[in-house]
Every structure is written in structure tokens, then in C-alpha cells.
Short mmCIF file of C-alpha atoms and ligand atoms in Angstrom, two decimals:
data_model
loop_
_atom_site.label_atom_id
_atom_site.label_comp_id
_atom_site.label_asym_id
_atom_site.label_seq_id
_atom_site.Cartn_x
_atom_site.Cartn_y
_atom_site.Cartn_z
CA UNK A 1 14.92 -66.18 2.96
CA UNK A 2 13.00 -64.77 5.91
CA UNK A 3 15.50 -62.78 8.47
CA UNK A 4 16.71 -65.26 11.10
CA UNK A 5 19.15 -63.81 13.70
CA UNK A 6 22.66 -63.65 12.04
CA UNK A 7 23.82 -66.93 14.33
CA UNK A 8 21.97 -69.46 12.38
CA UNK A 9 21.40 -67.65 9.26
CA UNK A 10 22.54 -69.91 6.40
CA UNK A 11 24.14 -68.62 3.28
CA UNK A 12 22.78 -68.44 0.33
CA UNK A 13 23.23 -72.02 -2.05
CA UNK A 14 21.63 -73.10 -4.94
CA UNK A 15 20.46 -76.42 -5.10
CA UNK A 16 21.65 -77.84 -8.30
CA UNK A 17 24.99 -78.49 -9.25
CA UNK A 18 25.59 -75.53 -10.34
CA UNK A 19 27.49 -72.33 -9.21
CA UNK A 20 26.12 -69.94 -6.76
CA UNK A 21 24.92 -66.58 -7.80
CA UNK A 22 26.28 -64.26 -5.70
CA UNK A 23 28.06 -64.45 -2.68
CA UNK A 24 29.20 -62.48 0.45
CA UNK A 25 33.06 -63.13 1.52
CA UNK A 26 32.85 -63.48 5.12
CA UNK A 27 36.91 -64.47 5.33
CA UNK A 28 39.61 -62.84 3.23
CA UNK A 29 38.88 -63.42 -0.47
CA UNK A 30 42.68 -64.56 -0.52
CA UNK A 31 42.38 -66.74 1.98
CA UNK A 32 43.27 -69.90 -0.20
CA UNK A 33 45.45 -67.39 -2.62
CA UNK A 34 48.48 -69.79 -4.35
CA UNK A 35 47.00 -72.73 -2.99
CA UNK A 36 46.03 -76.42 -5.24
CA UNK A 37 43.27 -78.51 -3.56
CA UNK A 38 42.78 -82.16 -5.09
CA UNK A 39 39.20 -83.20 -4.17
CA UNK A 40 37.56 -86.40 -4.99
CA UNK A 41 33.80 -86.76 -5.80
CA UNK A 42 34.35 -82.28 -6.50
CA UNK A 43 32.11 -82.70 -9.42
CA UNK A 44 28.70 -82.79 -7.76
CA UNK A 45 26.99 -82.19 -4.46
CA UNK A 46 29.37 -80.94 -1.10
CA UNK A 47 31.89 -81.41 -3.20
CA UNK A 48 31.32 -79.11 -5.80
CA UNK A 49 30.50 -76.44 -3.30
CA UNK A 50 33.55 -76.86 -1.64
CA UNK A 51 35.71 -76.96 -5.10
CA UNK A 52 33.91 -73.44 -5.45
CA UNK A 53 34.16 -71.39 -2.31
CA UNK A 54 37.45 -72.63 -2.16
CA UNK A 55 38.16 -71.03 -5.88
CA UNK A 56 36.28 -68.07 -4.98
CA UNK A 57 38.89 -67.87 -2.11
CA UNK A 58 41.76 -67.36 -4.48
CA UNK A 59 42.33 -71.47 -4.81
CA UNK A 60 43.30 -73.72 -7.89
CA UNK A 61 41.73 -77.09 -7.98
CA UNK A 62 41.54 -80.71 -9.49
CA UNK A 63 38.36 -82.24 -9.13
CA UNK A 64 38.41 -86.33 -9.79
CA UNK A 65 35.27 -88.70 -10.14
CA UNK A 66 34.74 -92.22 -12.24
CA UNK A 67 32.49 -89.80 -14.55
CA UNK A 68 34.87 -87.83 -16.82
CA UNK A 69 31.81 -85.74 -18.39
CA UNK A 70 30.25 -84.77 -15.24
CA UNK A 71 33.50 -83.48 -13.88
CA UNK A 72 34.83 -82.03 -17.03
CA UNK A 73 31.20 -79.90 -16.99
CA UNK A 74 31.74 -79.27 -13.32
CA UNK A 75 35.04 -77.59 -14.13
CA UNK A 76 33.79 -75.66 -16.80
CA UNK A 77 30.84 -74.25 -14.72
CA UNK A 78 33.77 -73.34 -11.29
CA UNK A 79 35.96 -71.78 -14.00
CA UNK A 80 33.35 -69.56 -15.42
CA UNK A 81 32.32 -68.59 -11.86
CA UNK A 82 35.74 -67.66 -10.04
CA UNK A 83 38.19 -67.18 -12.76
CA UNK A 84 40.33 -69.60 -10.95
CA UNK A 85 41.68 -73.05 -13.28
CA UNK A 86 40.21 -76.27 -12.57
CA UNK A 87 41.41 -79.58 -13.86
CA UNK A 88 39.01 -82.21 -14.51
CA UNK A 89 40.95 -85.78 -13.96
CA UNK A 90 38.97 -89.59 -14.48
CA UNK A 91 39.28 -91.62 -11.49
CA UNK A 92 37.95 -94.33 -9.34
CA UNK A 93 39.34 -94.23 -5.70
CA UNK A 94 39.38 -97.72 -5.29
CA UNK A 95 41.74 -98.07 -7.74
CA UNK A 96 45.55 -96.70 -6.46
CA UNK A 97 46.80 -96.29 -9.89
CA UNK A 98 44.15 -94.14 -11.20
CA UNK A 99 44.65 -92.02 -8.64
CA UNK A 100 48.46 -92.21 -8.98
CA UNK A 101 48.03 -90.84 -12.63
CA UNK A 102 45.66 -88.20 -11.22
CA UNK A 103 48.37 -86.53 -8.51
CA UNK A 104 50.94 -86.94 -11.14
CA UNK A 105 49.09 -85.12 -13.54
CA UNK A 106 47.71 -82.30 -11.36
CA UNK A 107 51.61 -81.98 -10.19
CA UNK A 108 52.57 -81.64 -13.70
CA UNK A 109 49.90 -78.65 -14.02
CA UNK A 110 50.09 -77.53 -11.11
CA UNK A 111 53.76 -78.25 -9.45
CA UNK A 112 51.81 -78.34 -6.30
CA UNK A 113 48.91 -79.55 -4.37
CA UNK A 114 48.50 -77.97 -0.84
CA UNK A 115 44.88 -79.71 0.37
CA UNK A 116 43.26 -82.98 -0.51
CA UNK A 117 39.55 -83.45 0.14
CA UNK A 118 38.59 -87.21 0.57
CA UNK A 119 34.71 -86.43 -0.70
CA UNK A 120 34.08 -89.14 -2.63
CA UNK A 121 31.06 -91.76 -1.10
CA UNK A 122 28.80 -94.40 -1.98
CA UNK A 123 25.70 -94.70 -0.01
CA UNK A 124 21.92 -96.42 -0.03
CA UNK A 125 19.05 -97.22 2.60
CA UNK A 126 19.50 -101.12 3.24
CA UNK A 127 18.52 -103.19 6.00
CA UNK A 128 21.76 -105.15 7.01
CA UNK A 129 20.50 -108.26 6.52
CA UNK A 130 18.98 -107.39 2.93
CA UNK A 131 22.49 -106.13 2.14
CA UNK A 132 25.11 -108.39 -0.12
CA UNK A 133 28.29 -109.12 1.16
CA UNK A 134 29.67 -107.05 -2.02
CA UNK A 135 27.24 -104.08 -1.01
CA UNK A 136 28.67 -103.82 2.53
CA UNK A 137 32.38 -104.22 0.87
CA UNK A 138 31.53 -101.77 -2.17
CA UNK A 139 30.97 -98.85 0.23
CA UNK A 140 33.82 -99.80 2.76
CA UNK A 141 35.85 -99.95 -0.43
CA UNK A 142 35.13 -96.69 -1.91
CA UNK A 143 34.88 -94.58 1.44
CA UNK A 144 37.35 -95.76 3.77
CA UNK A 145 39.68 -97.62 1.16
CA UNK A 146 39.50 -94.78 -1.10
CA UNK A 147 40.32 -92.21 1.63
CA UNK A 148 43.57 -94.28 2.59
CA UNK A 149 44.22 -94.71 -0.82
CA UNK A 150 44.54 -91.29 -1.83
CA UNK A 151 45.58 -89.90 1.76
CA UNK A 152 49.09 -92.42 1.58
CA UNK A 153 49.68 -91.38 -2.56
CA UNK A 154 49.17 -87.58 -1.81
CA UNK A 155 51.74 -87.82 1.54
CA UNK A 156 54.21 -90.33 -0.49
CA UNK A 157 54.02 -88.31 -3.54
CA UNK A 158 53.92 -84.69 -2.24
CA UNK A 159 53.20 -83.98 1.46
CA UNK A 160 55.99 -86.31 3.19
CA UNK A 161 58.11 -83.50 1.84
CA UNK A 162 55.78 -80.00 1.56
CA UNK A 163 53.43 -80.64 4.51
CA UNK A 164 49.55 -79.63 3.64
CA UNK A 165 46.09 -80.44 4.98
CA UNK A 166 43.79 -83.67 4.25
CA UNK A 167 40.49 -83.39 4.97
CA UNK A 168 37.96 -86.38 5.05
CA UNK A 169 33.78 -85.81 4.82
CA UNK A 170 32.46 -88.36 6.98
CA UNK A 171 28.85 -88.59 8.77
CA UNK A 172 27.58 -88.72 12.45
CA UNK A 173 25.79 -91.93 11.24
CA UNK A 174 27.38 -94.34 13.68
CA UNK A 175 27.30 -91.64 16.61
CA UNK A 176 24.10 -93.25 17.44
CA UNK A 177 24.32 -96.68 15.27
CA UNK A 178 21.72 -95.32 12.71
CA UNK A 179 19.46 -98.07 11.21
CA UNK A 180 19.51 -99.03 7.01
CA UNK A 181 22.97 -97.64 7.75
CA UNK A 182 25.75 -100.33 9.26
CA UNK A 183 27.43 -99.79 5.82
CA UNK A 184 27.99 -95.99 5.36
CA UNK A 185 28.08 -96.13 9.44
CA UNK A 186 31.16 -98.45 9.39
CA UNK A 187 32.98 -97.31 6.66
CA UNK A 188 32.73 -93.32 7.67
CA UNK A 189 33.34 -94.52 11.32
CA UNK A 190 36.73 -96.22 10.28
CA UNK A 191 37.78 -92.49 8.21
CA UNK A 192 37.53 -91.10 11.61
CA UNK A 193 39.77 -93.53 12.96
CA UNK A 194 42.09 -93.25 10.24
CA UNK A 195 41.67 -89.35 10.84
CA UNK A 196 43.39 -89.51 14.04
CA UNK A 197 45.94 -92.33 13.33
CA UNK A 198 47.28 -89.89 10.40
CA UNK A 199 47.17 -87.06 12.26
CA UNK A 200 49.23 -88.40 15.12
CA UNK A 201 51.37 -90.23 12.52
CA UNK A 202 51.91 -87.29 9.68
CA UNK A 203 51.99 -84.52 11.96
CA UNK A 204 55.60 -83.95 12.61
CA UNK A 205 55.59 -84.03 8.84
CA UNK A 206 53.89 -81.16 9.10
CA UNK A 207 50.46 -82.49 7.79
CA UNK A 208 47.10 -81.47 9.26
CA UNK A 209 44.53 -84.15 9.25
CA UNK A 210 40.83 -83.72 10.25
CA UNK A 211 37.13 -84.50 9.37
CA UNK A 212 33.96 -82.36 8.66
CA UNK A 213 30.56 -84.65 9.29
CA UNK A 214 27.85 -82.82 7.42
CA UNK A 215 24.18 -83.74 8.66
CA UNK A 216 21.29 -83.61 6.20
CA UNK A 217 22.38 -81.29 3.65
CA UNK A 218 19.59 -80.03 0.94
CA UNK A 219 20.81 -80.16 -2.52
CA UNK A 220 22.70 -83.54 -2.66
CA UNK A 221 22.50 -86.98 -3.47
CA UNK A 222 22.89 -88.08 -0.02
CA UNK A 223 19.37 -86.02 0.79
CA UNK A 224 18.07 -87.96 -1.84
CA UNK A 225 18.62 -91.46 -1.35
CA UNK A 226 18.43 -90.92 2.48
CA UNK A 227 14.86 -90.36 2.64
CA UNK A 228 15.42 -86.42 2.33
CA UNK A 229 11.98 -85.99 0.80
CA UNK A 230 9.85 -88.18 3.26
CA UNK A 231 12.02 -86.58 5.91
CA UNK A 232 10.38 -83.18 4.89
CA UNK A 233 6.56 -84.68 5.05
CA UNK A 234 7.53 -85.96 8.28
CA UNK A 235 8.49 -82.93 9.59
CA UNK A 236 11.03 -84.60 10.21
CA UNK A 237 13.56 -80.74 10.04
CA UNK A 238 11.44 -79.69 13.62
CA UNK A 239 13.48 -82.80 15.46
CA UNK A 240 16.77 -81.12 14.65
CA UNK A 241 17.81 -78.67 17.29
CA UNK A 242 18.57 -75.84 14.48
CA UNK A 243 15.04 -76.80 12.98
CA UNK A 244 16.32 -77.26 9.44
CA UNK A 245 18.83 -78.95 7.46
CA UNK A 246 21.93 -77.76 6.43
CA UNK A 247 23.48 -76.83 2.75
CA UNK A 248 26.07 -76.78 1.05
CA UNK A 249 27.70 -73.29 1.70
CA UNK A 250 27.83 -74.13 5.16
CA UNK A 251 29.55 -77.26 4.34
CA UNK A 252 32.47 -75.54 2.12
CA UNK A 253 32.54 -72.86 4.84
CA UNK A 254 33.40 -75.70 7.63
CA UNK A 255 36.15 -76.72 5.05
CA UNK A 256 37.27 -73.79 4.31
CA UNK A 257 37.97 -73.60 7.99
CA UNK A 258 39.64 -77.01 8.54
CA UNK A 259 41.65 -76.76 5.00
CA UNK A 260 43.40 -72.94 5.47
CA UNK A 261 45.60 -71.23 8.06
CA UNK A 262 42.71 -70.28 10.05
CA UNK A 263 42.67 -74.07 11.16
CA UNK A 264 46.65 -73.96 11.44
CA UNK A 265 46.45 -75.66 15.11
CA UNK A 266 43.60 -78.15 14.21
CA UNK A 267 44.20 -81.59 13.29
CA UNK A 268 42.95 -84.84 14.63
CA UNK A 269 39.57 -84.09 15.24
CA UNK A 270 36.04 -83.48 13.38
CA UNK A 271 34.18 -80.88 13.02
CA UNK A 272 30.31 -82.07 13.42
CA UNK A 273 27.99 -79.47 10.94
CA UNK A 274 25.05 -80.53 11.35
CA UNK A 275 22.83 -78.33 13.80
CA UNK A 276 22.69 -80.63 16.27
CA UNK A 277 20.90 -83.22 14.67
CA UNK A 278 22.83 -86.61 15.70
CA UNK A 279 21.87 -85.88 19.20
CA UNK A 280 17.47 -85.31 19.15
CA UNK A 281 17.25 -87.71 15.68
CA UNK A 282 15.99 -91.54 16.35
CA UNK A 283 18.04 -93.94 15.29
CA UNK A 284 15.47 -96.57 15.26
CA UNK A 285 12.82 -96.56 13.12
CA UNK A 286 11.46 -99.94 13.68
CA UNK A 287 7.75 -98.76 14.71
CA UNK A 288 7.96 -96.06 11.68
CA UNK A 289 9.48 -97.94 9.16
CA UNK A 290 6.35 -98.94 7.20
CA UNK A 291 5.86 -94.86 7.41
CA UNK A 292 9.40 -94.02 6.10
CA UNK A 293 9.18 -96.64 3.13
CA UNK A 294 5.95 -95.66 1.81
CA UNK A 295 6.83 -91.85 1.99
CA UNK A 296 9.77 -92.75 -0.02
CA UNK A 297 7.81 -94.87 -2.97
CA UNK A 298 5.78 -91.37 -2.63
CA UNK A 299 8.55 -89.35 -2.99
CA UNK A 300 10.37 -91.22 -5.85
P1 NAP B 1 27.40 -87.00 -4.32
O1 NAP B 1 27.07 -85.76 -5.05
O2 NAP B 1 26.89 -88.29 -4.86
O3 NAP B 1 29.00 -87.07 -4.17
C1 NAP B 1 29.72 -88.22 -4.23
C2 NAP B 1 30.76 -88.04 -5.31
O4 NAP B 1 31.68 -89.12 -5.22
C3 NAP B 1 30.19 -88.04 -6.73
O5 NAP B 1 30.67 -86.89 -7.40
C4 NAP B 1 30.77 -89.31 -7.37
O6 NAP B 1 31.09 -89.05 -8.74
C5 NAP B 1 32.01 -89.55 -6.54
N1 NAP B 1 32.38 -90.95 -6.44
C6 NAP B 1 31.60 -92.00 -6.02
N2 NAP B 1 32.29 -93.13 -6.10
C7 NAP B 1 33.53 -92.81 -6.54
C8 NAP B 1 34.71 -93.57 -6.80
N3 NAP B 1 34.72 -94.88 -6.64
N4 NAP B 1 35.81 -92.90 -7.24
C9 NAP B 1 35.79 -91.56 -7.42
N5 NAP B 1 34.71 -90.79 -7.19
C10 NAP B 1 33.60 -91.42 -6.77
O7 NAP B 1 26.93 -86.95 -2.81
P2 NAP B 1 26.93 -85.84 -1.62
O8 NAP B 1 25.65 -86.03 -0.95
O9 NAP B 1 27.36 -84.52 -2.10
O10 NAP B 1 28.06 -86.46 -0.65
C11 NAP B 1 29.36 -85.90 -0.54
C12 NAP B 1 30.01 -86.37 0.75
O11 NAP B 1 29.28 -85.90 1.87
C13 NAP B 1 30.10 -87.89 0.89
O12 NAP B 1 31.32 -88.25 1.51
C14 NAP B 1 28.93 -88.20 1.81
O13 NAP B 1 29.09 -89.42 2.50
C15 NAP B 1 28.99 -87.00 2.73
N6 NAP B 1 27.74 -86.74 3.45
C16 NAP B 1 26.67 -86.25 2.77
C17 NAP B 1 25.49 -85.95 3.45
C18 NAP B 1 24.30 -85.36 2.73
O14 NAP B 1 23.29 -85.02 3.37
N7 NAP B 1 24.37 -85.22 1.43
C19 NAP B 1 25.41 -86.21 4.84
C20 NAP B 1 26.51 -86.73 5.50
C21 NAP B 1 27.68 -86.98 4.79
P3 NAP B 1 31.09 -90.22 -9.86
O15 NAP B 1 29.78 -90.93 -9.77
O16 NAP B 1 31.31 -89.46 -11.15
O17 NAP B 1 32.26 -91.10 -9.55
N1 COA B 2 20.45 -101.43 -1.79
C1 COA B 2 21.10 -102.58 -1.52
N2 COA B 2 22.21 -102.99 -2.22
C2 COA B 2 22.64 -102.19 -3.20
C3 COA B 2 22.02 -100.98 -3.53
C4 COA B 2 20.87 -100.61 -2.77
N3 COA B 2 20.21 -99.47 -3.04
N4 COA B 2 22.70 -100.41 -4.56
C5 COA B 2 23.72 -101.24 -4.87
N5 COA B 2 23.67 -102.32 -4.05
C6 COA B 2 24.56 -103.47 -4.08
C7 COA B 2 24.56 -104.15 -5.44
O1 COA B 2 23.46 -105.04 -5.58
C8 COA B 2 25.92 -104.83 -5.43
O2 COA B 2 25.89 -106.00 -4.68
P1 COA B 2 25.79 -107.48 -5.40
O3 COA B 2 26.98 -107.57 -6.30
O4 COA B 2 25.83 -108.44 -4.26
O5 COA B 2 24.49 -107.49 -6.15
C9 COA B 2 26.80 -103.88 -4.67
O6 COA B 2 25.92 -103.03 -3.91
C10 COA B 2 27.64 -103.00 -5.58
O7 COA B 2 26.77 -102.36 -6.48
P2 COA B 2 27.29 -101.80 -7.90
O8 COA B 2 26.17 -101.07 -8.53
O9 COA B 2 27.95 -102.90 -8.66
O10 COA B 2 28.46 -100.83 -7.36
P3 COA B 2 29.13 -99.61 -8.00
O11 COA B 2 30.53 -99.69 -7.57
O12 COA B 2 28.83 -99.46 -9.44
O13 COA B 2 28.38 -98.39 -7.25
C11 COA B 2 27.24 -97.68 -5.24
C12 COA B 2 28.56 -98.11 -5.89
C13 COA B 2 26.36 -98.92 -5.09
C14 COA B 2 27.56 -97.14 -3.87
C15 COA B 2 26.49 -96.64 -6.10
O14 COA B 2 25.26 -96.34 -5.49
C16 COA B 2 27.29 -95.36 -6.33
O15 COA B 2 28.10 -95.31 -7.26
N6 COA B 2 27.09 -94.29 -5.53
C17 COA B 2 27.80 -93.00 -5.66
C18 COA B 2 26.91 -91.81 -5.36
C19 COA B 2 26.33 -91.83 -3.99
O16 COA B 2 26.03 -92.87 -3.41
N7 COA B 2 26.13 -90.64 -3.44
C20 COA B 2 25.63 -90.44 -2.11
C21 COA B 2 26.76 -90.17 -1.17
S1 COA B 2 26.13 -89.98 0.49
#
């Protein structure tokens, strides 16, 4: 990595899903020390980097997805890294009793969960009239469904009476009413809503409630079915103030933030990561879309 001034110098990641290789603490390496974090989608992508800095920062963690292999390998690969347990759970967060049997069964573990990360997303590239009525509801269902759904089990089951931190990923996608994306737009617009709502609501229970909007972040699934690759022939990085896209580190770091005492007086709000791309990037790509869909056959 060539030497950039230490302001926008991004940490070291590694693209797959895999741990990093070496890192540099720039917080306490206890930071997190004692604490359980419950984080949906944690076996892949952001959420996978957050599972591990958070380990490496003296957490435990349960990490839940539909795919019981891919998290159970996830686990494996964060437990070999920090030394820190991780329990792989099965479920869908559309589903309120899957997840019910989750929390139960990390409490049984665990006796506690401090943080829950509402990671978990579904997302595509669809014109909105080209899109279903069930492909519009599928993605409201698992992002802004699935965040209620597991935000009101983890407060009725354990918060109400212990306090702790929820923390939702959304996107800056409806910022600027991004095109292909009324879906994702909606459904991560309505998480911020709920964001505040909870945090007003839950906060004399003494539960912090914020979000973290990543931009384009290399490394992930999102990047890939969002045009990451045709974004990179376009030059597509230059537009972004920062001139590059984020990754994951930087992502756990901004959670990190947001989920431990350092964000003790922080709730309600989100926390935008995404070098100022919302504000320079078009959101209309109606004289370039011919350009953006054959760069993406390309790329596939
Ligand atoms: P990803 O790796 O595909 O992460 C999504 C995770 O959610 C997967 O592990 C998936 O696992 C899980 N999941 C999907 N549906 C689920 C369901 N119904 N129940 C339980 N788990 C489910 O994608 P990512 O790019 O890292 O995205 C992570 C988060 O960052 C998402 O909230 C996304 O919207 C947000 N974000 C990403 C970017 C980006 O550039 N990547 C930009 C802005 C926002 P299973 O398939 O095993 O269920
Ligand atoms: N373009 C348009 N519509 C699409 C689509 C696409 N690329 N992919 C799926 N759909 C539609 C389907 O056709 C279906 O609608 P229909 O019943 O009217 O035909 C609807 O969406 C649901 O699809 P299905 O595959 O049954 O849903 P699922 O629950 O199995 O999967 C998705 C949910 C579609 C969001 C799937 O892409 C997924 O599981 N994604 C998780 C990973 C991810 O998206 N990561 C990136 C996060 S930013």
C-alpha cells in the first residue's frame, strides 16, 4: 500500500472471507473485554470483519445466517484467529422464531449478550418497474423486518432488563434516491427510521441505538452485485471525494466505535463511512445505463 498521509490511510483487510493477517490495535485490545455480540449475516462480508475486530478486541460472539455451513466455517476461521469463542447459530431473520431459538441459545452459552448487529441484507440491481412485487417485499422483509425482528426479541428477551447497544448497517442509497435501487433504498431508509424511534423509545432502558452506512466497500457481495467491477473501469473511485472505496476494517472500526463505551453518549444517529461518496456520486444513470450494463455482462 503506497504511504498516504495517516488521515485517510486505510487499514489493512483482506478481501476474502477470511481473517486478516496481522493487525495494528489502534483502541485498547480490551476494549470489548467480557462482552457477547449477536450479529446477523457475521458469516461473510462486513459482517465477518466486524465479528473479528470485535473478537480481536477481547469480545465473544454468535454469528447467525440461513447457511449453517458457511457460518459454522466462519466461526472456525474467527476462533483460530483471536482465541475468542464463536457460536455458529442457523437462522433466517424473517422468521421470529428462528431467531427466538438463536438468543435463547447464545444466552444459554453465553448468559449474556451485550451488542446486536442487524447485518444481515438482501440486495440486486433492478429497475423498479422490472422488479416483482415479491422482490420489492423480499428485501423489505429481510432488511427492515428482520432488523425489527431481532431488535424487539433481543430488548424483550435480554436488554429491557441489562441495557446494551443495537447497531443496524444501512446504506446512503436513498440520500440521493439512487436508481436500480427503490428496494434496498426503502427498506435501509425505514432501519434508519426505526433507528431513531428505538433510540428515543429504549433509551431510558438504557439501550443505545444507532446506524453505520458503509459506501462501496471492496471485498463484499454488495461490491459485487452493485456494479463494483464496472465501477472500477469507469473510474468510477476518482468521483468519490476520498478517491477510493472503502473496506472492511474501516467498517468494523466504525462499529467498534458505535457498539463500545467509546460511543457511550451516541445513540439515535448514523454514522455515514463512506468517504464522501453519497454527496459527488450520480444517482441517475439514465444516459449511462447502456454503459453500466454492458460493463457488468463484461465483468461477470
Ligand atoms: P453479504 O456478505 O452478502 O452479507 C449479507 C449476509 O446476510 C450474508 O452473510 C447472508 O448469509 C445473510 N443473510 C441474508 N439474508 C438473510 C436472512 N434472511 N436471514 C439471516 N441472514 C441472512 O454482504 P455485504 O456486502 O457484506 O453486506 C453486509 C451489510 O452491509 C448489508 O446490510 C448491506 O446492505 C450493507 N452494505 C454493504 C455495502 C457494500 O459495499 N458491500 C454498501 C452499503 C451497505 P446467508 O446467505 O447464509 O443467510
Ligand atoms: N433482479 C430482480 N429480481 C430478483 C433478483 C434480481 N437480481 N433476484 C431475486 N429477485 C426476485 C425473485 O425473482 C423473486 O421474485 P418473484 O417471486 O416475483 O419471482 C424475489 O426476488 C425473491 O427471490 P428469491 O430468490 O425467492 O428470494 P430469497 O429469499 O431466496 O433471496 C435475495 C433473497 C433475492 C435478496 C437473494 O439475492 C439473497 O439471498 N441475498 C443475500 C445476499 C446479498 O444480497 N448480499 C448483498 C447485500 S448488500
Amino acid at each position: 500500500m503506497s504511504a498516504l498521509p495517516t488521515a485517510v490511510q486505510p487499514p489493512e483487510d483482506v478481501e476474502s472471507d477470511d481473517c486478516l493477517l496481522s493487525y495494528n490495535y489502534l483502541y485498547s485490545p480490551t476494549l470489548l473485554q467480557g462482552r457477547v455480540a449477536f450479529i446477523t449475516g457475521g458469516g461473510s462480508g462486513i459482517g465477518f470483519r466486524i465479528a473479528e475486530i470485535f473478537m480481536r478486541h477481547g469480545c465473544d460472539t454468535v454469528i447467525v445466517s440461513r447457511n449453517l455451513q458457511r457460518v459454522t466455517q466462519a466461526a472456525e476461521k474467527l476462533r483460530a484467529a483471536t482465541g475468542r469463542h464463536c457460536l455458529a447459530l442457523n437462522a433466517d431473520v424473517r422468521q421470529p422464531q428462528t431467531l427466538i431459538d438463536a438468543v435463547e441459545e447464545s444466552l444459554k452459552t453465553f448468559s449474556r449478550i451485550d451488542i446486536l448487529v442487524n447485518n444481515a441484507a438482501g440486495n440486486f440491481l433492478c429497475p423498479a418497474s422490472n422488479l416483482s412485487f415479491n422482490a420489492f417485499k423480499s428485501v423489505l422483509d429481510i432488511d427492515t423486518m428482520g432488523t425489527f425482528n431481532a431488535s424487539k426479541i433481543l430488548f424483550e428477551r435480554y436488554f429491557r432488563d441489562h441495557g446494551g447497544v443495537i447497531l443496524n448497517i444501512t446504506a446512503t442509497l436513498s440520500y440521493k434516491g439512487s436508481v436500480l435501487q427503490v428496494h434496498a433504498g426503502s427498506a435501509k431508509a425505514a432501519i434508519d427510521a426505526m433507528t431513531k424511534h428505538l433510540a428515543v423509545e429504549w433509551g431510558p432502558s438504557k439501550v443505545r441505538v444507532n446506524s453505520l452506512a458503509p459506501g462501496p466497500i471492496v471485498g463484499t457481495e454488495g461490491m459485487r452485485r452493485l456494479g463494483g467491477a464496472a465501477a472500477e473501469a469507469m473510474g468510477f473511485w476518482n468521483t468519490i471525494p476520498l478517491q477510493r472505496p472503502g473496506n472492511k476494517t474501516e467498517m468494523a472500526h466504525g462499529a467498534l466505535f458505535l457498539a463500545s463505551p467509546l460511543g457511550s453518549y451516541v445513540t439515535g444517529t448514523t454514522l455515514v463511512m463512506d468517504g464522501g461518496s453519497w454527496m459527488t456520486s450520480p444517482n441517475h444513470f439514465a444516459t449511462t445505463l447502456d454503459l453500466w450494463s454492458s460493463e457488468m455482462k463484461k465483468s461477470k
